[in-house]
Coordinates of C-alpha atoms and ligand atoms in Angstrom, one line a residue:
M171 CA -22.2 -56.6 -14.2
G172 CA -22.4 -53.2 -15.8
M173 CA -25.0 -50.5 -16.1
I174 CA -28.0 -50.7 -18.5
T175 CA -30.5 -48.2 -19.7
G176 CA -34.3 -48.0 -19.1
G177 CA -34.7 -48.6 -22.8
E178 CA -32.7 -51.8 -22.4
L179 CA -35.0 -53.0 -19.6
L180 CA -38.0 -52.3 -21.8
I181 CA -36.6 -54.4 -24.7
R182 CA -35.5 -57.3 -22.4
T183 CA -39.0 -57.5 -21.0
L184 CA -40.6 -57.4 -24.4
M185 CA -38.4 -60.2 -25.5
R186 CA -39.7 -62.3 -22.6
A187 CA -43.2 -61.5 -24.0
N188 CA -42.2 -63.1 -27.3
V189 CA -42.0 -59.7 -29.1
K190 CA -40.0 -60.2 -32.3
H191 CA -40.7 -57.0 -34.2
V192 CA -41.7 -53.4 -33.5
F193 CA -43.0 -50.5 -35.6
G194 CA -42.2 -46.9 -35.1
L195 CA -40.7 -43.6 -36.1
H196 CA -37.7 -42.2 -34.4
G197 CA -37.5 -39.3 -32.0
A198 CA -34.6 -38.4 -29.7
H199 CA -36.9 -39.2 -26.7
L200 CA -36.9 -42.9 -27.8
E201 CA -33.2 -43.2 -28.7
T202 CA -32.2 -45.8 -26.0
I203 CA -35.0 -48.1 -27.2
F204 CA -33.7 -47.9 -30.8
Q205 CA -30.2 -48.7 -29.5
S206 CA -31.4 -51.7 -27.6
C207 CA -33.4 -53.0 -30.6
L208 CA -30.1 -52.8 -32.5
D209 CA -28.2 -54.7 -29.8
H210 CA -30.9 -57.5 -29.6
Q211 CA -31.7 -57.6 -33.3
I212 CA -35.3 -56.7 -32.8
P213 CA -36.2 -55.2 -36.2
I214 CA -38.0 -51.9 -36.3
T215 CA -40.1 -51.2 -39.3
D216 CA -39.8 -47.5 -39.5
T217 CA -42.7 -45.7 -41.2
R218 CA -43.2 -42.3 -42.7
H219 CA -45.9 -41.3 -40.3
E220 CA -46.6 -42.5 -36.8
V221 CA -50.2 -43.4 -37.6
A222 CA -48.9 -46.0 -40.1
A223 CA -46.6 -47.5 -37.4
G224 CA -49.6 -47.8 -35.1
H225 CA -51.8 -49.3 -37.8
A226 CA -48.9 -51.7 -38.7
A227 CA -48.8 -52.9 -35.1
E228 CA -52.6 -53.5 -35.4
G229 CA -52.1 -55.4 -38.6
Y230 CA -49.4 -57.5 -37.0
A231 CA -51.7 -58.2 -34.0
R232 CA -54.8 -58.9 -36.1
S233 CA -53.2 -61.3 -38.5
T234 CA -51.4 -63.2 -35.7
R235 CA -53.6 -62.9 -32.6
T236 CA -50.5 -61.8 -30.8
L237 CA -49.2 -58.5 -29.3
G238 CA -48.3 -55.7 -31.7
V239 CA -45.9 -53.0 -30.5
A240 CA -45.6 -49.4 -31.8
L241 CA -43.2 -46.6 -30.8
A242 CA -44.1 -42.9 -31.1
T243 CA -42.0 -40.0 -29.9
A244 CA -43.1 -37.3 -27.5
G245 CA -45.7 -34.7 -28.5
P246 CA -46.5 -34.8 -32.2
G247 CA -45.5 -38.5 -32.4
F248 CA -48.0 -39.2 -29.8
T249 CA -50.8 -37.0 -31.3
N250 CA -50.1 -38.6 -34.7
I251 CA -50.6 -42.1 -33.5
I252 CA -53.9 -41.5 -31.7
T253 CA -56.2 -42.7 -34.5
S254 CA -54.5 -46.0 -34.3
V255 CA -54.9 -46.2 -30.6
A256 CA -58.6 -45.4 -31.0
N257 CA -59.0 -48.0 -33.7
A258 CA -57.3 -50.7 -31.6
Y259 CA -59.5 -49.8 -28.7
L260 CA -62.8 -50.1 -30.6
D261 CA -61.6 -53.2 -32.4
R262 CA -60.1 -54.9 -29.3
T263 CA -56.7 -55.3 -30.9
P264 CA -53.8 -56.1 -28.5
V265 CA -51.2 -53.4 -29.1
L266 CA -48.7 -51.9 -26.7
Y267 CA -48.0 -48.2 -27.6
I268 CA -44.8 -46.9 -26.1
T269 CA -44.6 -43.1 -26.2
G270 CA -41.7 -40.9 -25.4
S271 CA -42.1 -37.8 -23.3
S272 CA -39.9 -35.0 -22.0
G273 CA -37.8 -35.8 -18.9
L274 CA -39.3 -35.8 -15.5
A275 CA -36.7 -33.3 -14.4
E276 CA -38.0 -30.9 -17.1
A277 CA -41.6 -31.0 -16.1
E278 CA -43.5 -27.8 -16.7
T279 CA -40.6 -26.0 -18.4
N280 CA -42.1 -25.6 -21.8
T281 CA -39.5 -27.8 -23.3
L282 CA -39.5 -29.4 -26.8
Q283 CA -42.5 -31.7 -27.6
S284 CA -43.9 -31.4 -24.1
G285 CA -46.8 -29.8 -22.3
L286 CA -49.3 -32.5 -23.0
D287 CA -50.6 -35.0 -20.5
Q288 CA -50.3 -37.9 -22.8
V289 CA -51.6 -40.4 -20.3
A290 CA -54.8 -38.3 -19.6
I291 CA -55.4 -38.1 -23.4
A292 CA -54.9 -41.8 -23.9
T293 CA -56.8 -43.1 -20.9
P294 CA -60.3 -43.1 -22.4
I295 CA -59.1 -44.9 -25.5
T296 CA -57.0 -47.6 -23.9
K297 CA -57.5 -50.5 -21.5
W298 CA -54.7 -48.9 -19.4
A299 CA -52.4 -45.9 -19.9
H300 CA -49.6 -45.2 -17.4
R301 CA -46.5 -43.1 -17.0
V302 CA -43.4 -44.9 -15.9
T303 CA -41.5 -42.7 -13.5
V304 CA -38.9 -45.0 -11.9
P305 CA -36.5 -46.9 -14.2
Q306 CA -36.4 -50.0 -11.9
T307 CA -40.2 -50.5 -12.3
I308 CA -40.0 -50.8 -16.1
P309 CA -40.0 -54.7 -16.3
R310 CA -42.9 -55.0 -13.8
L311 CA -45.0 -52.3 -15.5
V312 CA -44.2 -53.5 -19.1
A313 CA -45.2 -57.1 -18.1
Q314 CA -48.4 -55.8 -16.6
A315 CA -49.2 -53.8 -19.7
V316 CA -48.6 -56.8 -22.0
R317 CA -50.8 -59.0 -19.8
L318 CA -53.6 -56.5 -19.9
A319 CA -53.4 -56.0 -23.7
T320 CA -53.5 -59.7 -24.4
S321 CA -56.1 -60.9 -21.9
G322 CA -59.8 -60.9 -23.0
P323 CA -61.3 -58.6 -23.9
M324 CA -58.0 -57.7 -25.6
G325 CA -57.2 -54.1 -26.4
P326 CA -54.5 -51.4 -26.5
V327 CA -52.4 -50.2 -23.6
L328 CA -50.1 -47.2 -23.6
L329 CA -46.9 -46.7 -21.6
D330 CA -45.6 -43.2 -21.5
M331 CA -41.8 -43.2 -20.8
P332 CA -40.1 -39.9 -20.0
M333 CA -36.7 -39.5 -21.7
D334 CA -34.7 -39.5 -18.4
V335 CA -36.4 -42.7 -17.3
L336 CA -35.6 -44.4 -20.6
G337 CA -32.0 -43.0 -20.5
A338 CA -31.4 -43.7 -16.8
Q339 CA -28.5 -46.1 -16.0
V340 CA -29.4 -49.0 -13.8
E341 CA -27.1 -51.6 -12.2
E342 CA -27.8 -54.7 -14.4
G343 CA -28.3 -57.2 -11.6
S344 CA -30.4 -54.9 -9.5
V345 CA -33.7 -55.4 -11.4
A346 CA -35.2 -58.7 -12.3
V347 CA -36.9 -59.1 -15.7
P348 CA -39.9 -61.5 -15.3
E349 CA -39.3 -65.0 -16.7
T350 CA -42.9 -65.3 -17.9
V351 CA -45.0 -62.4 -19.1
L352 CA -47.9 -63.8 -21.0
L353 CA -50.9 -65.4 -19.3
D354 CA -52.7 -68.5 -20.5
S355 CA -55.8 -68.4 -18.4
R356 CA -59.3 -68.2 -19.6
P357 CA -62.6 -67.6 -17.8
M358 CA -64.7 -70.9 -18.0
P359 CA -68.5 -71.0 -18.5
E360 CA -70.9 -72.4 -15.9
P361 CA -72.1 -75.9 -16.8
R362 CA -75.7 -74.8 -16.1
S363 CA -75.5 -72.1 -18.8
I364 CA -74.1 -74.7 -21.3
D365 CA -77.1 -76.9 -20.7
E366 CA -79.5 -74.0 -21.2
A367 CA -77.8 -72.9 -24.3
L368 CA -77.9 -76.3 -25.9
R369 CA -81.5 -76.8 -24.9
L370 CA -82.5 -73.5 -26.6
L371 CA -80.4 -74.4 -29.7
R372 CA -82.0 -77.8 -30.0
T373 CA -85.5 -76.6 -29.8
A374 CA -84.9 -73.9 -32.4
A375 CA -86.5 -74.1 -35.9
R376 CA -84.1 -71.7 -37.6
P377 CA -81.0 -71.2 -35.4
V378 CA -77.9 -69.3 -36.5
I379 CA -74.4 -68.9 -35.0
M380 CA -73.0 -65.4 -35.3
V381 CA -69.2 -65.1 -34.7
G382 CA -67.2 -61.9 -33.9
V383 CA -63.9 -60.6 -32.7
G384 CA -64.0 -62.6 -29.4
A385 CA -64.4 -65.9 -31.2
Y386 CA -61.5 -65.0 -33.5
M387 CA -59.2 -63.7 -30.7
S388 CA -59.8 -66.8 -28.6
G389 CA -58.9 -69.1 -31.5
A390 CA -62.4 -70.8 -31.5
G391 CA -62.2 -71.9 -35.2
D392 CA -62.0 -75.7 -34.6
E393 CA -64.7 -75.7 -31.9
L394 CA -66.9 -73.5 -34.1
R395 CA -66.8 -75.9 -37.0
T396 CA -67.5 -78.8 -34.7
L397 CA -70.5 -77.2 -33.1
A398 CA -71.9 -76.0 -36.5
E399 CA -71.6 -79.5 -38.0
V400 CA -72.8 -81.4 -35.0
T401 CA -75.9 -79.2 -34.5
G402 CA -76.4 -78.4 -38.2
T403 CA -76.4 -74.7 -37.5
P404 CA -75.4 -72.1 -40.2
V405 CA -72.7 -69.5 -39.3
F406 CA -72.5 -65.8 -40.1
S407 CA -69.4 -63.7 -39.2
D408 CA -68.6 -60.1 -38.5
F409 CA -65.7 -58.3 -40.0
Q410 CA -63.0 -59.8 -37.7
A411 CA -64.2 -63.4 -37.6
H412 CA -64.2 -63.8 -41.4
G413 CA -62.6 -67.1 -42.3
L414 CA -63.0 -68.6 -38.9
L415 CA -65.4 -71.0 -40.6
P416 CA -64.0 -71.2 -44.1
S417 CA -66.1 -69.4 -46.7
T418 CA -66.2 -72.7 -48.7
H419 CA -67.9 -74.5 -45.8
P420 CA -71.5 -75.5 -46.7
L421 CA -72.7 -74.1 -43.4
Y422 CA -71.1 -70.6 -44.0
G423 CA -73.9 -68.0 -44.6
G424 CA -71.8 -64.9 -45.1
T425 CA -71.1 -61.7 -43.2
L426 CA -73.6 -60.5 -40.6
H427 CA -75.3 -58.0 -42.9
K428 CA -76.2 -60.9 -45.2
M429 CA -78.7 -62.1 -42.5
A430 CA -80.9 -59.2 -43.7
D431 CA -81.5 -61.2 -46.9
L432 CA -83.5 -63.7 -44.7
S433 CA -86.5 -61.3 -44.7
R434 CA -89.6 -63.5 -45.2
P435 CA -91.3 -64.5 -41.9
D436 CA -90.6 -68.2 -42.5
E437 CA -86.9 -67.6 -43.0
R438 CA -86.1 -65.4 -40.1
P439 CA -83.8 -66.9 -37.5
D440 CA -85.5 -67.7 -34.2
V441 CA -82.5 -68.5 -32.0
V442 CA -79.2 -66.7 -32.3
L443 CA -76.0 -68.0 -30.7
A444 CA -73.8 -64.9 -30.7
V445 CA -70.2 -65.8 -30.0
G446 CA -67.8 -63.0 -29.2
V447 CA -70.0 -60.6 -31.2
R448 CA -70.6 -57.0 -30.2
F449 CA -74.0 -55.8 -31.2
G450 CA -74.1 -52.5 -33.1
L451 CA -73.1 -51.4 -36.5
F452 CA -72.6 -54.9 -37.9
T453 CA -75.9 -56.1 -36.5
L454 CA -77.6 -52.9 -37.8
G455 CA -78.1 -51.4 -34.3
M456 CA -81.6 -51.3 -33.0
S457 CA -83.2 -52.4 -36.3
D458 CA -84.4 -56.0 -36.5
L459 CA -83.2 -56.6 -40.1
V460 CA -80.2 -58.7 -39.0
V461 CA -81.2 -60.1 -35.7
P462 CA -85.0 -60.4 -35.5
L463 CA -86.5 -58.8 -32.4
A464 CA -88.4 -62.0 -31.7
S465 CA -85.3 -64.2 -31.8
R466 CA -84.0 -65.6 -28.6
I467 CA -80.3 -64.9 -28.0
I468 CA -77.5 -66.9 -26.4
H469 CA -74.7 -64.4 -26.0
V470 CA -71.2 -65.7 -25.2
E471 CA -69.0 -62.8 -24.4
I472 CA -65.9 -62.2 -22.3
D473 CA -66.9 -58.6 -21.5
P474 CA -70.1 -58.3 -19.4
K475 CA -70.6 -54.8 -20.7
E476 CA -71.6 -56.2 -24.1
I477 CA -74.3 -58.5 -22.8
G478 CA -77.7 -57.0 -23.3
R479 CA -76.3 -53.8 -24.9
L480 CA -79.0 -53.7 -27.7
R481 CA -81.0 -56.8 -27.1
Q482 CA -82.5 -58.8 -24.3
V483 CA -80.4 -62.0 -23.9
A484 CA -82.0 -65.3 -23.0
V485 CA -78.8 -67.1 -22.0
P486 CA -75.9 -64.8 -21.1
I487 CA -72.5 -66.5 -20.8
V488 CA -69.6 -64.4 -19.7
A489 CA -66.7 -66.6 -20.5
D490 CA -64.0 -67.4 -23.1
P491 CA -65.6 -68.1 -26.4
R492 CA -63.4 -71.1 -27.4
E493 CA -63.8 -72.7 -24.0
T494 CA -67.5 -72.2 -24.1
L495 CA -67.9 -73.8 -27.5
R496 CA -65.6 -76.6 -26.4
A497 CA -67.9 -77.2 -23.4
M498 CA -71.0 -77.1 -25.7
N499 CA -69.4 -79.6 -28.0
Q500 CA -68.7 -82.0 -25.3
N501 CA -72.4 -82.2 -24.5
A502 CA -73.8 -81.7 -27.9
K503 CA -72.0 -84.7 -29.4
S504 CA -74.0 -87.1 -27.3
Q505 CA -77.3 -85.5 -28.0
T506 CA -79.7 -86.0 -30.9
W507 CA -80.1 -82.9 -33.1
P508 CA -83.1 -82.2 -35.4
D509 CA -82.6 -82.5 -39.2
R510 CA -81.9 -78.9 -40.3
S511 CA -81.3 -79.6 -44.0
Q512 CA -84.3 -77.5 -45.1
W513 CA -83.1 -74.5 -43.1
Q514 CA -79.6 -74.9 -44.4
Q515 CA -81.0 -75.0 -47.9
T516 CA -82.9 -71.7 -47.2
I517 CA -79.6 -70.0 -46.4
R518 CA -77.9 -71.4 -49.5
T519 CA -80.8 -70.2 -51.6
A520 CA -80.5 -66.7 -50.2
K521 CA -76.8 -66.7 -51.1
I522 CA -77.5 -67.9 -54.6
E523 CA -80.2 -65.2 -55.0
R524 CA -77.7 -62.5 -53.9
S525 CA -75.1 -63.6 -56.4
K526 CA -77.7 -63.8 -59.1
R527 CA -78.6 -60.1 -58.4
A528 CA -74.9 -59.3 -58.8
Q529 CA -74.6 -61.1 -62.2
K530 CA -75.7 -58.2 -64.4
D531 CA -73.0 -55.9 -62.9
L532 CA -70.3 -58.6 -63.3
E533 CA -71.2 -59.1 -66.9
R534 CA -70.8 -55.4 -67.9
S535 CA -68.6 -55.5 -71.1
A536 CA -67.7 -51.8 -71.8
P537 CA -65.8 -49.4 -69.6
P538 CA -66.2 -47.9 -67.0
I539 CA -65.3 -50.9 -64.8
H540 CA -68.1 -51.7 -62.4
P541 CA -66.6 -51.8 -58.8
L542 CA -68.0 -55.3 -58.3
Q543 CA -66.1 -56.5 -61.4
A544 CA -62.9 -55.0 -59.9
V545 CA -63.2 -56.7 -56.5
K546 CA -64.2 -60.0 -58.1
A547 CA -61.1 -59.8 -60.3
I548 CA -59.1 -59.3 -57.2
V549 CA -60.4 -62.3 -55.3
D550 CA -60.1 -64.5 -58.5
N551 CA -56.4 -63.6 -58.9
I552 CA -54.9 -63.8 -55.4
A553 CA -53.5 -66.9 -53.6
E554 CA -55.9 -69.0 -51.6
D555 CA -54.2 -67.9 -48.3
A556 CA -53.7 -64.2 -49.3
I557 CA -54.4 -61.5 -46.7
V558 CA -56.7 -58.8 -47.9
V559 CA -56.9 -55.4 -46.2
G560 CA -60.1 -53.5 -46.9
D561 CA -59.8 -49.7 -46.7
G562 CA -61.8 -46.9 -48.4
A563 CA -65.5 -46.9 -47.8
E564 CA -67.5 -48.2 -50.7
A565 CA -64.4 -50.1 -51.8
Y566 CA -64.5 -52.4 -48.8
H567 CA -68.3 -52.8 -48.9
W568 CA -67.9 -54.0 -52.5
M569 CA -65.2 -56.4 -51.3
N570 CA -67.6 -57.7 -48.6
E571 CA -69.8 -59.0 -51.5
V572 CA -67.2 -61.3 -52.9
I573 CA -64.5 -62.0 -50.3
R574 CA -63.7 -65.7 -49.8
Q575 CA -61.4 -66.6 -46.9
N576 CA -60.5 -70.0 -45.6
H577 CA -58.1 -68.8 -42.9
P578 CA -59.1 -66.5 -40.0
G579 CA -57.3 -63.2 -39.6
S580 CA -57.0 -62.8 -43.4
Y581 CA -59.5 -60.1 -44.1
I582 CA -58.6 -57.1 -42.1
T583 CA -61.0 -54.2 -42.6
H584 CA -63.0 -51.5 -40.8
G585 CA -64.5 -51.8 -37.4
F586 CA -66.5 -49.3 -35.4
L587 CA -64.1 -46.4 -35.9
G588 CA -64.3 -46.6 -39.7
A589 CA -61.1 -44.5 -40.1
V590 CA -60.5 -44.3 -43.8
G591 CA -56.8 -44.3 -44.7
F592 CA -55.6 -47.1 -42.3
G593 CA -55.0 -49.7 -45.0
L594 CA -51.4 -49.3 -46.0
G595 CA -50.3 -49.3 -42.4
L596 CA -52.4 -52.4 -41.6
A597 CA -51.0 -54.1 -44.7
I598 CA -47.4 -53.4 -43.6
G599 CA -48.0 -55.0 -40.3
A600 CA -49.7 -58.0 -41.8
Q601 CA -46.9 -58.5 -44.4
V602 CA -44.2 -58.2 -41.7
A603 CA -46.0 -60.9 -39.7
N604 CA -46.7 -63.1 -42.7
P605 CA -43.7 -62.7 -45.0
K606 CA -44.5 -65.7 -47.2
R607 CA -48.2 -64.8 -47.9
Q608 CA -49.5 -62.4 -50.4
V609 CA -50.9 -59.2 -48.9
L610 CA -53.3 -57.0 -51.0
C611 CA -54.6 -53.7 -49.8
L612 CA -57.9 -52.5 -51.4
V613 CA -58.1 -48.8 -51.0
G614 CA -60.2 -45.8 -52.1
D615 CA -58.6 -43.0 -54.0
G616 CA -59.5 -40.7 -51.1
A617 CA -58.1 -43.1 -48.5
I618 CA -54.8 -43.7 -50.2
G619 CA -53.9 -40.1 -49.8
F620 CA -53.6 -40.3 -46.0
T621 CA -50.5 -42.5 -46.0
I622 CA -49.4 -42.7 -49.6
A623 CA -45.8 -42.1 -48.5
E624 CA -45.8 -45.6 -47.0
F625 CA -44.8 -47.0 -50.4
D626 CA -41.4 -45.7 -49.3
T627 CA -41.6 -47.9 -46.1
M628 CA -42.6 -50.9 -48.2
V629 CA -39.7 -50.4 -50.6
R630 CA -37.1 -49.9 -47.9
H631 CA -38.3 -52.9 -45.9
R632 CA -38.9 -55.1 -49.0
L633 CA -42.6 -55.6 -48.3
P634 CA -44.1 -56.7 -51.6
I635 CA -47.7 -55.4 -50.8
V636 CA -50.0 -54.8 -53.8
A637 CA -52.3 -51.9 -53.3
V638 CA -55.3 -51.7 -55.6
V639 CA -56.8 -48.2 -55.7
M640 CA -60.5 -48.0 -56.6
N641 CA -60.2 -44.7 -58.5
N642 CA -63.6 -43.0 -58.9
H643 CA -62.1 -39.5 -58.4
S644 CA -64.4 -39.0 -55.5
W645 CA -64.8 -39.6 -51.8
A646 CA -67.5 -41.9 -53.0
A647 CA -69.3 -42.8 -49.8
S648 CA -69.3 -39.1 -48.8
Q649 CA -70.5 -38.0 -52.2
H650 CA -73.2 -40.6 -52.4
F651 CA -74.3 -39.7 -48.9
Q652 CA -74.7 -36.0 -49.9
E653 CA -76.6 -37.0 -53.0
I654 CA -79.0 -39.2 -51.1
V655 CA -79.5 -37.0 -48.0
S656 CA -79.0 -33.5 -49.2
G657 CA -79.8 -33.8 -53.0
K658 CA -78.1 -34.6 -56.3
N659 CA -77.3 -30.9 -56.8
R660 CA -75.9 -30.4 -53.3
V661 CA -72.5 -32.2 -53.7
N662 CA -70.0 -30.1 -51.9
A663 CA -66.2 -30.7 -51.4
T664 CA -66.4 -34.5 -51.9
E665 CA -64.9 -34.7 -55.4
L666 CA -61.3 -35.5 -56.2
R667 CA -59.1 -35.4 -59.3
D668 CA -58.2 -38.4 -61.3
A669 CA -54.6 -38.7 -60.1
N670 CA -51.8 -41.0 -61.0
Y671 CA -51.4 -42.8 -57.7
H672 CA -49.5 -45.6 -59.4
E673 CA -46.7 -43.1 -60.3
V674 CA -46.3 -42.2 -56.6
A675 CA -45.5 -45.9 -55.9
A676 CA -43.1 -46.0 -58.8
A677 CA -41.4 -42.8 -57.6
F678 CA -40.6 -44.4 -54.3
G679 CA -39.1 -47.4 -56.1
G680 CA -42.1 -49.7 -56.3
C681 CA -44.0 -50.5 -59.4
G682 CA -47.3 -49.1 -60.7
Q683 CA -49.9 -49.6 -63.4
R684 CA -53.1 -47.9 -64.5
V685 CA -56.0 -50.2 -65.4
T686 CA -58.9 -49.0 -67.5
A687 CA -60.4 -52.2 -68.8
I688 CA -61.5 -55.1 -66.6
Q689 CA -59.6 -57.7 -68.7
E690 CA -56.3 -56.0 -67.6
L691 CA -56.9 -56.2 -63.9
G692 CA -56.3 -59.9 -63.3
P693 CA -53.0 -60.0 -65.2
A694 CA -51.9 -56.7 -63.5
I695 CA -52.5 -58.3 -60.1
K696 CA -50.6 -61.5 -61.0
A697 CA -47.7 -59.4 -62.5
A698 CA -47.5 -57.2 -59.5
F699 CA -47.2 -60.2 -57.1
S700 CA -44.7 -61.9 -59.3
S701 CA -42.5 -58.8 -59.4
G702 CA -41.8 -59.3 -55.7
R703 CA -41.9 -55.5 -55.3
P704 CA -44.5 -53.2 -53.7
A705 CA -47.0 -52.2 -56.3
C706 CA -49.9 -49.8 -56.9
I707 CA -52.6 -50.7 -59.4
N708 CA -54.7 -47.6 -60.1
V709 CA -58.1 -48.9 -61.4
A710 CA -60.5 -46.5 -63.1
I711 CA -63.9 -47.5 -61.8
D712 CA -67.5 -46.3 -62.2
L713 CA -68.6 -43.8 -59.5
A714 CA -72.3 -44.4 -59.9
P715 CA -73.1 -47.8 -58.3
L716 CA -73.8 -48.0 -54.6
P717 CA -72.8 -51.2 -52.7
P718 CA -75.8 -53.3 -51.5
E719 CA -74.6 -53.0 -47.9
L720 CA -74.7 -49.2 -48.1
H721 CA -78.3 -49.3 -49.3
L722 CA -79.0 -51.1 -46.0
L723 CA -76.9 -48.6 -43.9
M724 CA -78.1 -45.5 -45.6
A725 CA -81.7 -46.6 -45.5
R726 CA -81.4 -46.1 -41.7
H727 CA -80.7 -42.3 -42.1
Ligands
TPP901 C1 -60.3 -40.5 -41.2 C2 -61.7 -40.3 -41.7 N1 -62.0 -39.1 -42.3 C3 -63.2 -39.0 -42.8 C4 -64.1 -40.0 -42.8 C5 -65.5 -39.8 -43.4 N2 -65.6 -40.6 -44.6 C6 -66.4 -41.8 -44.6 S1 -66.4 -42.5 -46.0 C7 -65.4 -41.3 -46.8 C8 -65.1 -41.4 -48.2 C9 -64.0 -42.4 -48.5 O1 -63.6 -42.2 -49.9 P1 -62.6 -43.2 -50.6 O2 -61.4 -43.5 -49.7 O3 -62.3 -42.7 -51.9 O4 -63.4 -44.5 -50.6 P2 -64.7 -44.9 -51.5 O5 -65.9 -44.5 -50.7 O6 -64.6 -44.2 -52.8 O7 -64.5 -46.4 -51.6 C10 -65.1 -40.3 -45.8 C11 -64.3 -39.2 -46.1 C12 -63.8 -41.2 -42.2 N3 -64.6 -42.3 -42.1 N4 -62.5 -41.4 -41.7

């Protein structure tokens, strides 16, 4: 047996963890990893900015519910990727970030790309951040990092690998690489809590199920559908659980914010079964618009920190969401459930009323294009299983009005960090993980500027993503916020120029088109997908309208 490098030990361990693809941007500190990827045919999607590599690893993880891996070099590579680490942390996305750093032997010598304690900086925004100092420990520590990232509550981990640890030569047979890295072990609910939860649900007059990231990440879709159907309970989902119950299902009520439409006293939910949901932004914080203060809550959550965060919980269940719903179903099936058809009808009526309110905007015949018309044209012209990434600010709030998803993990949009500009990166990861599916990235004209050079990455890696820019020559959510909070005449530094974003895509070798009339948008989307090339459709939209969800959010300021 010969000698192998630390980078080789890392890649061998990742292969045991089923890692088939990584994202990154080269730096000399990482060279042995790049060489081992070459030897083992692990493709690296190399991006034009580390943050896009990080977001791509998130997009890969979010669309597959498996680990994403991102590589960033020492110093500026690390600082560039931090927004992605923070986003993965707040969204609970399982990503392993590998960062290079200067050699241990060069500690405190003011050498290139050094002088930062990368682990200290990453610690508060990861589940675990650690510096590997002994090459022989690489397999053990990488396996530990992977297990932590992929166990509930999932989240990012960061391993900092000094250049001389990655480059060290180790006798091949002297270090064992673990056979199995991933765990398949889930915390089970107490039978007593299952009985209590079912009793509360059965006695409710107007129960709802709210699903969130935990339900999605635990793969609870089938169990959710069964419970909803057996008990006749309508389902609302947060931004990550979209599609867990197909949007076409008669019991699907919409995203969590839509619960605010149930505003009359006789239509407010009285029991809420929250499955893997984190209360906060998507339940409108302390306000009772989404979750009535008087409602009784059953909270199924793998992280005890989330229980009781904003609301008193009647039945707390700290366990895996899928296993909890499975246990509930086992008992629920043999029980008699009240007829809930009237309550279900109330929710269907609320949905119909909301779409009626949107009708006037959709019927606008003259330019400028209403943003709602644009997002509707998108959902009407993409494949049934397309993945939609929602970036920008008002742009994705408009998309929330019309999005229909029948497959979980197919609408990837903002969570608690709300970092505009993450869309192209997320789309790259989603497309790499799902090469046969359409991937469309909806993005604001402000947001696209953050990583517009990623059209180059898409062209080089043959990723036929279609980006639709909602061009209102403004940081619209910011500008509207100023107008509402500070005054119509107090707009300051939130306007943009009407730029030819589509020409940037074309300049990198993709295709691009400007759209100024709504009739052109559907055909443009279809043509872009049939071209098989990355594309940018630059749509001139009306700046004036405010998405209904933002009315709700801004009303709280
Ligand atoms: C990285 C980052 N910087 C700044 C903000 C503050 N911010 C929130 S919304 C917004 C405007 C976004 O404009 P655009 O991308 O054009 O989307 P639109 O609102 O027009 O859909 C900004 C700058 C943010 N959320 N994230």
